[in-house]
Coordinates of C-alpha atoms in Angstrom, one line a residue:
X1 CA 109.0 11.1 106.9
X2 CA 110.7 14.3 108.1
X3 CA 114.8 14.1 108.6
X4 CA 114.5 14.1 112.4
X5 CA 111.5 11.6 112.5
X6 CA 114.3 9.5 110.8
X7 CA 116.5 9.9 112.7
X8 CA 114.5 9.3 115.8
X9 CA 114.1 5.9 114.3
X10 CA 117.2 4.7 114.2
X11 CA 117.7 2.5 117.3
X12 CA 114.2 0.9 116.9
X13 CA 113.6 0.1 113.4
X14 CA 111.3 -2.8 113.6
X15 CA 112.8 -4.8 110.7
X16 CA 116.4 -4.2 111.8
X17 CA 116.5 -8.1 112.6
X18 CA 116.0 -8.9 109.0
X19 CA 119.7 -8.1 108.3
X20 CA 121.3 -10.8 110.8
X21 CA 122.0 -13.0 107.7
X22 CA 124.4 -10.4 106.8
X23 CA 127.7 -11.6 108.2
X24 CA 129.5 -8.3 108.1
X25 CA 128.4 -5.4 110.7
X26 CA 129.3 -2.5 107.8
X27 CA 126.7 -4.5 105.7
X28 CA 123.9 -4.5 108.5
X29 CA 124.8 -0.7 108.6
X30 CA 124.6 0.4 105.6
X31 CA 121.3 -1.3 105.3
X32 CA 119.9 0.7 107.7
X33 CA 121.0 3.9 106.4
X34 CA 120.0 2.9 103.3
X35 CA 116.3 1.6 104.8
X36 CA 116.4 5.6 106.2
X37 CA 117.2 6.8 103.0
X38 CA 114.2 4.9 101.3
X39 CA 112.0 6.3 104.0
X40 CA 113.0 10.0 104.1
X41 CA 110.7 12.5 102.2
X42 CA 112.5 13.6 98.7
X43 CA 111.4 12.9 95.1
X44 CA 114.0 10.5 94.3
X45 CA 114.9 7.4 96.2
X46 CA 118.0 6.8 93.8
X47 CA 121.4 6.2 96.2
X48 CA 123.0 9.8 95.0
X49 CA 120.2 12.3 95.9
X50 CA 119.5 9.1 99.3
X51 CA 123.0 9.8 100.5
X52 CA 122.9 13.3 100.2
X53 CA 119.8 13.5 102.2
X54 CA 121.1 11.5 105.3
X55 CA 123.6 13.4 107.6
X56 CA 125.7 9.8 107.4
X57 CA 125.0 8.8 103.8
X58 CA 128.0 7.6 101.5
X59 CA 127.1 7.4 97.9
X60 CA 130.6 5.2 97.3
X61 CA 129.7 3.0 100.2
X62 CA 126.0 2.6 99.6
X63 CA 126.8 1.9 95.7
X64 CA 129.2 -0.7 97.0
X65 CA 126.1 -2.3 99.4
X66 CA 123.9 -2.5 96.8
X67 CA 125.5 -2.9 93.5
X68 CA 128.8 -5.0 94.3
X69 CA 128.3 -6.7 97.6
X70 CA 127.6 -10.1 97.8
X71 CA 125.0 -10.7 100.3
X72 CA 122.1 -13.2 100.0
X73 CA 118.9 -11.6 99.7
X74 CA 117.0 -14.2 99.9
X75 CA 117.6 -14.8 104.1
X76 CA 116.5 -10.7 104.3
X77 CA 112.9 -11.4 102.2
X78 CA 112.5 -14.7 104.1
X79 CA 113.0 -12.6 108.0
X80 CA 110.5 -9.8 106.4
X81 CA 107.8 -12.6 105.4
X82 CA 108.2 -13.9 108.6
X83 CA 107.6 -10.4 110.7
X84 CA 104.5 -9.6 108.4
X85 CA 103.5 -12.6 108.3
X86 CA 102.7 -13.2 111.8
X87 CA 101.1 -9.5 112.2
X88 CA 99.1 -9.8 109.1
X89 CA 97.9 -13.3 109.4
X90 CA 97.3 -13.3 105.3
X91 CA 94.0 -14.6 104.0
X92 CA 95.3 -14.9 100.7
X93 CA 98.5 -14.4 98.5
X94 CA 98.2 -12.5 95.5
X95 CA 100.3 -13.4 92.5
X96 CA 101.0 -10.3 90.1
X97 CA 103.5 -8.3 88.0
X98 CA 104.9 -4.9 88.0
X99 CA 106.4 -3.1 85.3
X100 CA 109.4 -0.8 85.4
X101 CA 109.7 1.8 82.5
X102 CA 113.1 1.8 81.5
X103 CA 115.7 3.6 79.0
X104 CA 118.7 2.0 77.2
X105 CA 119.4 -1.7 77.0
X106 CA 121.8 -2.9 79.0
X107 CA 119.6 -2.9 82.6
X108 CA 119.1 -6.4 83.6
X109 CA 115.9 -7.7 81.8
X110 CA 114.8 -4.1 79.7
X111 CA 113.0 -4.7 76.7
X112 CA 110.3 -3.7 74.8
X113 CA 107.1 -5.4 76.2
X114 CA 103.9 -4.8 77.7
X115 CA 104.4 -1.7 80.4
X116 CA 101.3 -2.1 82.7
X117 CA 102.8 1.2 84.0
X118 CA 102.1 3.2 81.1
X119 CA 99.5 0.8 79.4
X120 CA 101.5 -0.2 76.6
X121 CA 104.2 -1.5 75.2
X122 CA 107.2 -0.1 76.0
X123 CA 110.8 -0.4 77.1
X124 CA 110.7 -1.5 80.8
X125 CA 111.7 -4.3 83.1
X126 CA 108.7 -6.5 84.7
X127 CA 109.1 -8.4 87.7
X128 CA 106.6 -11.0 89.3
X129 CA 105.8 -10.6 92.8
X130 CA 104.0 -13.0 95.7
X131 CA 101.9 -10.8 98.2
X132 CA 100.0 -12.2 101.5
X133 CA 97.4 -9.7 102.1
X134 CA 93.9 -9.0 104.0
X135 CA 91.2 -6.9 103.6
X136 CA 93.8 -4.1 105.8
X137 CA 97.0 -4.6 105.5
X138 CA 99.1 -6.5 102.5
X139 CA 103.1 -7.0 101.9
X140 CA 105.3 -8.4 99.0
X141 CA 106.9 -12.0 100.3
X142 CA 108.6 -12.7 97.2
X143 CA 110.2 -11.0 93.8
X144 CA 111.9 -12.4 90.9
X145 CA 112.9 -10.2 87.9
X146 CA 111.3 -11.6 84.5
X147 CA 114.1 -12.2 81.6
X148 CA 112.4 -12.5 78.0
X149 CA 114.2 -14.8 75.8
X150 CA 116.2 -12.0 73.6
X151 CA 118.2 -11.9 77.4
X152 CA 118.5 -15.3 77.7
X153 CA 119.7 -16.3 74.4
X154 CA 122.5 -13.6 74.7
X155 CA 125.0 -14.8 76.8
X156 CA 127.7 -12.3 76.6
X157 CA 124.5 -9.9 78.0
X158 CA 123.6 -11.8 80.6
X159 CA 127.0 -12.2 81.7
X160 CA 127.5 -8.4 81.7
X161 CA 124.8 -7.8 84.2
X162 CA 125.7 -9.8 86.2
X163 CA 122.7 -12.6 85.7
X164 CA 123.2 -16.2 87.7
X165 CA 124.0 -18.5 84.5
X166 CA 121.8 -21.0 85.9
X167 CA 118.9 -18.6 85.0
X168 CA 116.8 -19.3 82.2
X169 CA 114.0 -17.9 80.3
X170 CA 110.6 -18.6 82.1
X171 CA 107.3 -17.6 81.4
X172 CA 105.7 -15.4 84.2
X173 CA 103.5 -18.0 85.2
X174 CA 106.0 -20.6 85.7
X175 CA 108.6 -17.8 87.8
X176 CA 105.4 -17.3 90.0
X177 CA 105.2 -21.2 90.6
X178 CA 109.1 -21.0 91.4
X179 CA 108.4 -18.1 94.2
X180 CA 105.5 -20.3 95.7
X181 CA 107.7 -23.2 95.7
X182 CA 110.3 -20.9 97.9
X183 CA 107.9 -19.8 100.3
X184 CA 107.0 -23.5 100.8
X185 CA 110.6 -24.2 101.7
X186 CA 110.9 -21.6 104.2
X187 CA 108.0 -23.7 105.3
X188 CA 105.1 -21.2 104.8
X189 CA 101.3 -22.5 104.8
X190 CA 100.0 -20.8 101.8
X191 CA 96.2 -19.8 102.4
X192 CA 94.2 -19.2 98.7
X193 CA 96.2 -18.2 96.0
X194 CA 94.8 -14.8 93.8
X195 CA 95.6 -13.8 91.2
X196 CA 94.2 -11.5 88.0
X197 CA 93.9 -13.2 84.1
X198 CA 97.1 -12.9 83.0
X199 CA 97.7 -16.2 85.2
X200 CA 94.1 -17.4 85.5
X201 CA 93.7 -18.4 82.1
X202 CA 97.1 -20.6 82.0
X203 CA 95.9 -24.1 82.2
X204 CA 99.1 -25.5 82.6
X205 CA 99.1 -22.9 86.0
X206 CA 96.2 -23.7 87.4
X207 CA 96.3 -27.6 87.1
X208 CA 100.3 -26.8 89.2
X209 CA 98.7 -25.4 91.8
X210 CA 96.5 -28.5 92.1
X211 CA 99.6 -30.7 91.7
X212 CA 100.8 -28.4 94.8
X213 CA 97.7 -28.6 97.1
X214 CA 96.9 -25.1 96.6
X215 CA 93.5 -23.0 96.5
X216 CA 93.1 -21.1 94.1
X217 CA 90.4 -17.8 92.9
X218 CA 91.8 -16.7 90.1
X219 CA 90.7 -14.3 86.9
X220 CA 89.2 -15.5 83.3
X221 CA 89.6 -13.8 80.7
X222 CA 85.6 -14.4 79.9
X223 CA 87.4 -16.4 76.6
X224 CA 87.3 -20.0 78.5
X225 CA 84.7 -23.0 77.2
X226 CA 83.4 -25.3 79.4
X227 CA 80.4 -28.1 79.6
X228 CA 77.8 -27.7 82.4
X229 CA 78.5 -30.1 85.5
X230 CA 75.4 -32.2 84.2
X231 CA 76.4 -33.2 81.0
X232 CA 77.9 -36.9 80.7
X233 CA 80.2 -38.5 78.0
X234 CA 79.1 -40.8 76.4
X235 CA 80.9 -44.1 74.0
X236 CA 79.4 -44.4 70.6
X237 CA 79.1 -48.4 69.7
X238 CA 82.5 -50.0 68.3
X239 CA 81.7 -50.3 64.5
X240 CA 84.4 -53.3 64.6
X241 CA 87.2 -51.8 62.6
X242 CA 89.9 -49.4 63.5
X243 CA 90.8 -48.1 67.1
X244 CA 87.9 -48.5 70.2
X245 CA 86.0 -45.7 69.8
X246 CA 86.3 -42.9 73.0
X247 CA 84.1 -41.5 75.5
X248 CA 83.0 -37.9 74.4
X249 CA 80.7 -35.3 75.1
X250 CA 77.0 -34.6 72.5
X251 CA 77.8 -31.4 72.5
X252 CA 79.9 -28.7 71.8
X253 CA 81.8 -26.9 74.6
X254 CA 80.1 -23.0 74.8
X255 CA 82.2 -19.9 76.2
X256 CA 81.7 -18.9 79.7
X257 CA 79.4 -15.5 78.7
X258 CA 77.0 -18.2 77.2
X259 CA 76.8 -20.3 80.4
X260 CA 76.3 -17.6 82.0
X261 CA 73.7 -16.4 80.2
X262 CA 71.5 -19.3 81.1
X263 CA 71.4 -18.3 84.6
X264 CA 67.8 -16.6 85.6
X265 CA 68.0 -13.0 87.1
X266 CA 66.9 -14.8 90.3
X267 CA 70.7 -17.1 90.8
X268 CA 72.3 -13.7 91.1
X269 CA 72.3 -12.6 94.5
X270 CA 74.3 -9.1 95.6
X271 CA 76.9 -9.8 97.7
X272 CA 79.5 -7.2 99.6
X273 CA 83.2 -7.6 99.8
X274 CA 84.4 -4.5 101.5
X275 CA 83.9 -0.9 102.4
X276 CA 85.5 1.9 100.3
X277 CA 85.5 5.5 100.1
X278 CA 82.2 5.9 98.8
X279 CA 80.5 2.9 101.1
X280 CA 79.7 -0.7 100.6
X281 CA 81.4 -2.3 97.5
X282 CA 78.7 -4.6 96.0
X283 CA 77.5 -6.1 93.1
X284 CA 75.8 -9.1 92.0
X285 CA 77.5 -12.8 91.9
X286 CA 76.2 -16.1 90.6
X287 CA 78.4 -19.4 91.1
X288 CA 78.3 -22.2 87.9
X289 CA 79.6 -25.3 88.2
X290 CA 81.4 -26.3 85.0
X291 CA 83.8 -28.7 83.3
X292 CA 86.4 -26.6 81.8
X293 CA 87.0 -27.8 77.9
X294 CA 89.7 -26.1 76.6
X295 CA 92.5 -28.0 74.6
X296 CA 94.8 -28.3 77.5
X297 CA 92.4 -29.3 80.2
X298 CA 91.7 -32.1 77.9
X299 CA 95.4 -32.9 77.5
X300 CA 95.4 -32.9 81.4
X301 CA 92.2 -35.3 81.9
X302 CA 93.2 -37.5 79.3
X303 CA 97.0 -37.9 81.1
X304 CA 95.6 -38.4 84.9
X305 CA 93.1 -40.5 83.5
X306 CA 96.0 -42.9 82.3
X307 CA 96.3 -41.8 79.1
X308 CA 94.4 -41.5 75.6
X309 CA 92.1 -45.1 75.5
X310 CA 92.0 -45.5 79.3
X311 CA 90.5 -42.5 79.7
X312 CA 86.4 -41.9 80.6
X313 CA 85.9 -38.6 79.0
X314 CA 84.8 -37.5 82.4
X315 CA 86.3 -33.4 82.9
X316 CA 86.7 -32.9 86.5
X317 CA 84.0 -30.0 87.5
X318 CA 85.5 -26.3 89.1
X319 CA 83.5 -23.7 90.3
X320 CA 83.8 -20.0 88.0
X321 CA 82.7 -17.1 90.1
X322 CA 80.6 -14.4 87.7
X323 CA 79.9 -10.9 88.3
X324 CA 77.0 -9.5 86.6
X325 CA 76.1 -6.1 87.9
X326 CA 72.7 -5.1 87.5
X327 CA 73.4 -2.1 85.2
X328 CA 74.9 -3.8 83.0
X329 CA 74.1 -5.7 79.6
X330 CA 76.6 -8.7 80.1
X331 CA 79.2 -10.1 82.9
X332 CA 81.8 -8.2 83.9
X333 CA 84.0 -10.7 85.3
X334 CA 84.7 -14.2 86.1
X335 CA 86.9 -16.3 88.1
X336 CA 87.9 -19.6 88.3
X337 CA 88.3 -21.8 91.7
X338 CA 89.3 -25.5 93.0
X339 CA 87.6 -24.4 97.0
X340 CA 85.0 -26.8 97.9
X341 CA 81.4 -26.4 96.0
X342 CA 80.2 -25.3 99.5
X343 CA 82.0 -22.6 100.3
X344 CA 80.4 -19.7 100.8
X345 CA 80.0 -17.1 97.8
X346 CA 80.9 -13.9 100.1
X347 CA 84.1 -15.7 100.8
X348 CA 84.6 -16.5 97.3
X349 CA 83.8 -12.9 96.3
X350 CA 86.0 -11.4 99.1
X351 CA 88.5 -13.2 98.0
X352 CA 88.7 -12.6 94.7
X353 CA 88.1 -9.2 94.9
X354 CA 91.4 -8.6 97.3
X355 CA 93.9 -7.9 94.5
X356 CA 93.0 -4.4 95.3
X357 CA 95.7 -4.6 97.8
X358 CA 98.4 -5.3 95.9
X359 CA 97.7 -2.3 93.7
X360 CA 97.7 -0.2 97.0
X361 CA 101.4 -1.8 97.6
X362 CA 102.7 -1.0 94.4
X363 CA 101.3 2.7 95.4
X364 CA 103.5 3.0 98.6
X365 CA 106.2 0.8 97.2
X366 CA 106.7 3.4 94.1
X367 CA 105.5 6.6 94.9
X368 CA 106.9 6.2 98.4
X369 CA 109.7 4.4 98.8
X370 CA 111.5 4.4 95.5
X371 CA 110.7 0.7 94.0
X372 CA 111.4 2.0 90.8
X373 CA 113.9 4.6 91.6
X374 CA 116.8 2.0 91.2
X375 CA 119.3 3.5 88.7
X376 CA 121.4 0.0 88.8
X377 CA 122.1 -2.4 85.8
X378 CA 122.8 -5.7 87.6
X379 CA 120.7 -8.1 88.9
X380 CA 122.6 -8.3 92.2
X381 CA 121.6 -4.6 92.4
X382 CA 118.4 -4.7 91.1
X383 CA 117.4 -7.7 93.4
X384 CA 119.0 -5.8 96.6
X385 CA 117.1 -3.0 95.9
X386 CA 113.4 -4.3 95.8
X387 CA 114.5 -6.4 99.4
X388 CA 115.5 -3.3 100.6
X389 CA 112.3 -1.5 99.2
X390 CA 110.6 -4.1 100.9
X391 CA 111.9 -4.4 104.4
X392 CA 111.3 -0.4 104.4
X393 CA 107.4 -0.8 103.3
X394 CA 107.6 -3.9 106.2
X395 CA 108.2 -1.7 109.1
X396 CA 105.8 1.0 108.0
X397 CA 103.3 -1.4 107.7
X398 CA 104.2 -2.9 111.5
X399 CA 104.0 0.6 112.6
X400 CA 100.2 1.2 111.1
X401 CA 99.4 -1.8 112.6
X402 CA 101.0 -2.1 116.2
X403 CA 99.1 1.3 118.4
X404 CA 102.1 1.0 120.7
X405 CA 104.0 2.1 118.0
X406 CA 103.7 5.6 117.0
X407 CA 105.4 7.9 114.8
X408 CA 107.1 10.6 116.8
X409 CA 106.4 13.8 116.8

């Protein structure tokens, strides 16, 4: 946005509620100058080239809100999912990460690690991120910055940015279970989670969400065994000396592109998801219904079904989603699900296909409001930031989708 079309937006900025948990009215201020800032057009959405774009900007006093003050940012995030939440009216929440290329090593959480940013390993920060979207309109709920274990085992580090010393090294999977977990407090309904193969394939993930009552459609990495639904255990006659003998399948376990593979041309149907630039998105979709067979779903039967000799043998059956377009010479994707056997496939497929969205957040939240402009080394400052980042992409958003309320002129 132009300065004046800024400017023009200070008495009614839709997400100026969000900072009531902010007890002082210099905080509440400052976060609106600084949501202004974030919103104003300019290459760089670090605080020194912010302040001097806004006639009332204060680079001490804006360093001070985001770097040293002590407010709660959790309150702000939980006001924001609120707002969007009732305009949006999410169909699903999309579980990702984001990566933020990085120099030096002493911003919170830099290391060298995968950089989905530039496709590579690299030196970068990565954050996990919860995201209710739709078909039209999406927004982050959530954030927690990711701390590989070379932070965590260094205290005097963490220390020096500032990091809560109840943190601990988590695995991605497990910080998105934590941010779920949040959102339930603040006493959200979650509707089906999403999320791509870097979560998918975790096991240990999916059988949480279970644990939690959540749906789930989320990505395989094709990798996965599994036993067709039909095929029964069965207990080979006690010989009379040793342990009872267990319950256990004739044959081996076969990867997923094999199961698929069974499938006749005929039990793939083309289904739609959504319209993009160039038209209808389709492509064609089969559903299997399989017992997953890996070493840790076996773990997992085994333990809920009492333990190692009580158990049947029985794998509980999940439905895995394939894509197979017609041009092509093997799948192209799969996805794994807990929704009922009969729900319908365009559902499933729309569903699954909605992480689109969250790459279209990332979009606006970097290239247009500064998500990774953040020049900060602390986690206060680095956690300040991306709420602030976020409350500015929330009342965009509630501009595109309210027609009362325009842009001025």
């Amino acid at each position: 946005m132009r300065l004046g079309e800024v400017e023009r937006l200070r008495g009614e900025l839709s997400v100026a509620d969000v900072f009531g948990s902010l007890p002082r009215r210099d905080q509440r201020r400052w976060g609106g100058c600084y949501l202004r800032g974030l919103m104003l057009d300019g290459r760089r959405k670090s605080i020194q080239p912010m302040s001097e774009r806004l006639p009332d900007g204060n680079m001490q006093a804006l360093q001070q809100f985001v770097n040293q003050s002590p407010w709660d940012p959790l309150p702000v995030r939980r006001r924001i999912a609120e707002r969007l939440s009732e305009v949006i009216a999410p169909e699903v929440w999309v579980i990702d990460d984001v990566s933020f290329p990085k120099c030096g090593t002493r911003s919170v959480g830099v290391a060298r690690q995968y950089c989905g940013a530039l496709g590579k390993r690299a030196n970068c920060q990565v954050a996990v991120s919860v995201h209710a979207a739709t078909d039209t309109a999406s927004c982050p709920l959530n954030w927690q910055l990711y701390l590989p274990r070379e932070w965590t085992d260094d205290a005097a580090r963490c220390r020096a940015a500032g990091v809560p010393a109840d943190v601990s090294h988590q695995e991605k999977w497990r910080l998105a279970l934590d941010l779920l977990d949040t959102l339930a407090d603040w006493k959200f309904i979650s509707p089906v989670i999403v999320a791509d193969a870097g979560y998918g394939a975790s096991t240990p993930f999916r059988l949480a969400l279970e644990e939690r009552g959540l749906s789930y459609v989320v990505a395989l990495t094709g990798k996965e065994v599994a036993h067709p639904e039909a095929v029964e255990p069965h207990r080979p006659d006690y010989g009379g000396l040793g342990p009872p003998t267990l319950p256990r399948y004739r044959t081996q376990p076969r990867a997923l592109p094999d199961l698929a593979g069974d499938v006749p041309a005929s039990g793939f149907g083309e289904v739609a998801w959504r319209e993009g630039s160039k038209g209808l998105m389709t492509s064609r979709f089969a559903v299997l219904r399989v017992r997953p067979a890996g070493k840790q779903s076996l773990r997992a039967a085994q333990e809920s079904g009492g333990g190692h000799y009580q158990w049947d043998g029985v794998l509980p059956v999940r439905t895995v989603l394939v894509e197979w377009p017609a041009e092509e010479t093997a799948p192209t994707g799969y996805w794994i699900s807990n929704l009922p056997p009969d729900t319908p496939i365009k559902d499933v497929v729309r569903w699954a296909k909605m992480r689109w969205r969250i790459e279209h957040d990332y979009r606006e939240l970097k290239h247009g409001l500064g998500l990774d402009h953040f020049e900060g080394r602390t986690w206060r400052g680095w956690h300040h930031h991306v709420t602030l980042v976020t409350a500015a992409q929330a009342f965009l958003t509630l501009r595109r989708l309210d027609p009362k309320a325009q842009t001025p002129a």
